[in-house]
Short mmCIF file of C-alpha atoms in Angstrom, two decimals:
data_model
loop_
_atom_site.label_atom_id
_atom_site.label_comp_id
_atom_site.label_asym_id
_atom_site.label_seq_id
_atom_site.Cartn_x
_atom_site.Cartn_y
_atom_site.Cartn_z
CA MET A 285 105.70 142.93 49.74
CA ILE A 286 105.95 139.27 48.85
CA TYR A 287 106.33 137.75 45.47
CA ALA A 288 105.58 134.24 44.07
CA LYS A 289 108.21 133.06 41.47
CA ASN A 290 105.37 131.29 39.15
CA LEU A 291 102.95 133.98 39.76
CA LEU A 292 105.19 136.73 37.50
CA CYS A 293 105.76 137.46 34.44
CA SER A 294 108.65 137.59 32.48
CA ILE A 295 111.35 140.13 31.90
CA ASN A 296 113.91 140.48 29.13
CA VAL A 297 117.10 141.33 30.73
CA LYS A 298 119.96 142.42 28.22
CA PHE A 299 123.64 143.39 30.08
CA ILE A 300 125.54 145.72 27.45
CA GLU A 301 129.31 146.62 27.22
CA ILE A 302 129.88 150.15 27.36
CA ASP A 303 132.33 151.96 25.82
CA GLU A 304 134.25 154.05 28.93
CA ASP A 305 136.22 156.52 26.09
CA ILE A 306 133.20 157.32 24.21
CA HIS A 307 130.27 159.51 25.79
CA SER A 308 127.06 160.45 23.72
CA LYS A 309 123.80 162.09 25.10
CA ALA A 310 121.72 161.59 22.10
CA ILE A 311 121.63 157.54 23.31
CA ILE A 312 121.27 157.08 27.20
CA PHE A 313 118.52 159.14 27.90
CA ARG A 314 115.89 156.59 27.86
CA GLU A 315 113.90 154.70 30.27
CA ASN A 316 114.51 150.81 31.37
CA ARG A 317 118.01 151.57 31.33
CA TYR A 318 121.04 150.99 34.34
CA PHE A 319 124.39 151.18 34.81
CA LEU A 320 126.02 148.55 36.83
CA CYS A 321 128.35 150.49 39.08
CA MET A 322 130.97 148.04 40.98
CA LYS A 323 132.60 151.32 42.81
CA THR A 324 129.20 152.29 44.55
CA CYS A 325 127.78 148.68 44.61
CA CYS A 326 124.46 149.76 43.45
CA LEU A 327 122.37 150.09 39.84
CA ILE A 328 122.51 153.79 38.36
CA ASN A 329 119.09 154.87 36.54
CA CYS A 330 120.72 156.07 33.17
CA TYR A 331 117.08 158.00 32.57
CA ASN A 332 118.26 160.25 35.98
CA SER A 333 121.63 159.74 35.77
CA GLU A 334 124.28 162.88 35.42
CA GLU A 335 126.71 160.28 34.11
CA VAL A 336 126.70 159.38 30.26
CA PHE A 337 127.55 155.85 28.68
CA LYS A 338 127.82 154.82 25.31
CA PRO A 339 127.53 151.37 24.63
CA VAL A 340 130.26 149.48 22.96
CA ALA A 341 129.57 148.93 19.02
CA PHE A 342 126.03 150.42 19.53
CA ASN A 343 124.86 150.84 15.90
CA SER A 344 124.88 146.98 15.58
CA GLN A 345 122.72 146.56 18.36
CA LYS A 346 125.71 143.97 19.80
CA CYS A 347 124.26 142.57 23.17
CA GLU A 348 126.61 140.39 25.01
CA LEU A 349 124.47 138.47 27.36
CA GLU A 350 120.50 138.28 27.37
CA ILE A 351 118.49 136.17 29.69
CA LEU A 352 114.53 135.75 30.20
CA TYR A 353 114.06 136.49 33.98
CA PRO A 354 112.65 134.71 36.09
CA ASP A 355 112.20 131.55 33.50
CA GLU A 356 116.25 131.16 32.67
CA ILE A 357 118.15 131.52 36.20
CA SER A 358 117.58 129.94 39.72
CA LEU A 359 117.50 132.87 41.62
CA GLU A 360 114.84 135.45 42.49
CA PHE A 361 115.95 138.98 42.68
CA GLU A 362 113.37 141.62 44.58
CA PHE A 363 114.62 144.24 41.81
CA LEU A 364 113.78 142.31 39.04
CA ASN A 365 110.44 141.65 40.31
CA GLU A 366 110.21 145.56 41.24
CA ILE A 367 110.48 146.53 37.28
CA ILE A 368 108.31 143.31 36.30
CA CYS A 369 105.53 144.96 38.89
CA GLU A 370 105.87 147.85 37.15
CA GLU A 371 104.97 146.07 34.20
CA LYS A 372 107.78 146.60 31.96
CA LYS A 373 108.85 143.90 29.64
CA HIS A 374 112.57 144.77 29.46
CA ILE A 375 116.08 146.31 30.54
CA GLU A 376 118.94 147.17 29.67
CA ILE A 377 122.36 147.29 32.02
CA PHE A 378 125.64 148.54 30.98
CA ALA A 379 128.58 147.24 32.13
CA LYS A 380 131.68 147.82 31.77
CA GLU A 381 133.86 145.23 30.00
CA LYS A 382 135.59 143.14 33.05
CA ASP A 383 132.00 143.27 34.91
CA LEU A 384 130.29 142.05 32.39
CA GLY A 385 132.81 139.36 32.06
CA ASN A 386 132.27 138.19 35.29
CA LEU A 387 128.07 138.53 35.18
CA ILE A 388 128.29 136.05 31.86
CA TYR A 389 130.52 133.73 34.48
CA PHE A 390 127.55 134.77 37.11
CA THR A 391 124.46 133.41 34.55
CA LYS A 392 126.13 130.60 33.77
CA LEU A 393 125.89 129.09 37.36
CA LEU A 394 122.37 130.69 37.73
CA LYS A 395 121.24 128.52 34.61
CA PHE A 396 123.32 125.40 35.32
CA LYS A 397 123.10 123.90 38.24
CA ASP A 398 125.01 120.37 38.02
CA SER A 399 127.78 122.19 36.15
CA VAL A 400 130.97 122.25 38.23
CA PHE A 401 132.95 125.21 37.79
CA LYS A 402 135.81 126.19 39.85
CA THR A 403 135.43 129.38 41.05
CA LYS A 404 138.28 131.90 42.15
CA SER A 405 138.56 134.30 44.95
CA ASP A 406 137.96 137.63 43.33
CA ILE A 407 135.29 136.39 40.92
CA PHE A 408 133.72 134.74 44.30
CA LEU A 409 133.60 138.26 45.63
CA GLU A 410 132.13 140.09 42.81
CA ILE A 411 129.09 137.61 42.90
CA LEU A 412 128.44 138.25 46.54
CA LYS A 413 128.03 141.99 45.49
CA TYR A 414 125.45 141.43 42.66
CA LEU A 415 123.63 139.49 45.36
CA LYS A 416 123.59 142.46 47.06
CA ILE A 417 123.15 144.62 44.02
CA PHE A 418 120.14 142.62 42.71
CA ARG A 419 118.97 142.45 45.84
CA VAL A 420 118.93 138.44 46.05
CA LYS A 421 115.78 136.73 47.66
CA ARG A 422 116.78 134.43 50.32
CA ASP A 423 114.88 131.88 49.59
CA ARG A 424 115.79 127.67 49.56
CA ASN A 425 117.37 128.02 45.61
CA TYR A 426 119.30 130.80 46.97
CA LYS A 427 120.92 128.62 50.22
CA THR A 428 121.48 125.65 47.50
CA PHE A 429 123.60 128.31 45.29
CA ILE A 430 125.44 129.34 48.40
CA LYS A 431 126.53 125.49 49.74
CA GLU A 432 127.46 125.49 45.16
CA LEU A 433 129.30 128.43 45.40
CA VAL A 434 131.17 127.93 48.81
CA PHE A 435 132.36 124.24 47.20
CA ARG A 436 133.26 125.95 43.75
CA ALA A 437 135.56 128.49 45.95
CA ILE A 438 136.92 125.98 48.74
CA MET A 439 137.99 123.52 45.58
CA PHE A 440 140.58 126.58 45.08
CA ASN A 441 141.59 127.32 48.35
CA THR A 442 140.66 126.27 52.07
CA LYS A 443 143.07 127.71 53.63
CA ASN A 444 142.60 131.82 54.00
CA PHE A 445 138.84 131.44 53.33
CA LEU A 446 137.43 131.52 56.15
CA LYS A 447 139.76 134.52 57.14
CA GLU A 448 139.28 136.66 53.80
CA ILE A 449 135.56 136.28 54.12
CA SER A 450 135.33 136.94 57.60
CA LYS A 451 136.87 140.78 56.57
CA LEU A 452 134.15 141.59 54.63
CA SER A 453 131.38 141.19 57.29
CA LEU A 454 133.14 144.95 58.06
CA ASN A 455 132.28 146.17 54.26
CA THR A 456 129.13 146.73 54.51
CA LYS A 457 128.62 149.07 51.70
CA GLU A 458 129.94 146.49 49.05
CA TYR A 459 128.47 143.33 50.80
CA ASP A 460 125.79 142.19 52.47
CA ASN A 461 126.12 140.66 55.98
CA ALA A 462 123.35 138.05 55.89
CA HIS A 463 124.87 136.99 53.21
CA ILE A 464 128.31 136.88 54.53
CA CYS A 465 127.08 134.67 58.10
CA ASP A 466 125.83 132.45 55.20
CA ILE A 467 128.64 131.73 53.35
CA ILE A 468 130.55 131.08 56.94
CA GLU A 469 127.90 128.60 58.10
CA CYS A 470 128.23 126.54 54.83
CA PHE A 471 132.04 126.52 54.97
CA CYS A 472 131.72 125.40 58.89
CA LYS A 473 129.59 122.72 57.81
CA PHE A 474 131.69 121.65 54.99
CA ASN A 475 134.37 121.45 57.09
CA LEU A 476 132.60 119.59 60.15
CA ILE A 477 131.81 117.12 57.45
CA LYS A 478 135.06 116.56 56.03
CA LYS A 479 137.06 116.40 59.71
CA THR A 480 133.80 113.42 60.71
CA PHE A 481 134.72 111.17 57.26
CA SER A 482 138.54 111.94 57.81
CA LEU A 483 137.93 110.37 61.37
#
């Protein structure tokens, strides 16, 4: 199915930190709720899940991150498009504290396209996982994002960048090989340009 971004309605996406030590069946088993599991690199539908999670400060309705998709971000995600096609207006995605911090950084990159953020290698790898989990559409905006992401990453370290990225192609559970190929292609182009201007 082909989705046109300008024809989509909007969906409100809330990312909420979970309390890993407390379990409560009373609040979790509802539709439109998912758990971001970085161990399996997937979104678990809480309505059908055997696992139970409780948001931190649930009674105060604390929400750590909220975005309006696709209005506020530059990339298109098949997962969220499918939710919109189901005529749902909002979803909640639970995440552990560390994962939520990385998600906040990721959404900043998507919102502020002209900003210059250096991206450390560990966060860079997490972002690649998000692209697979949410099933990013590999369009023109995606290509631009990948170029910017590679540039931000090599600002920290170019020496072992290609070696580390190449290893990821063996891990199809966590990473998409198409994304890895796009990353390597961008890196090689950056190196070629750098060598050309250094002559």
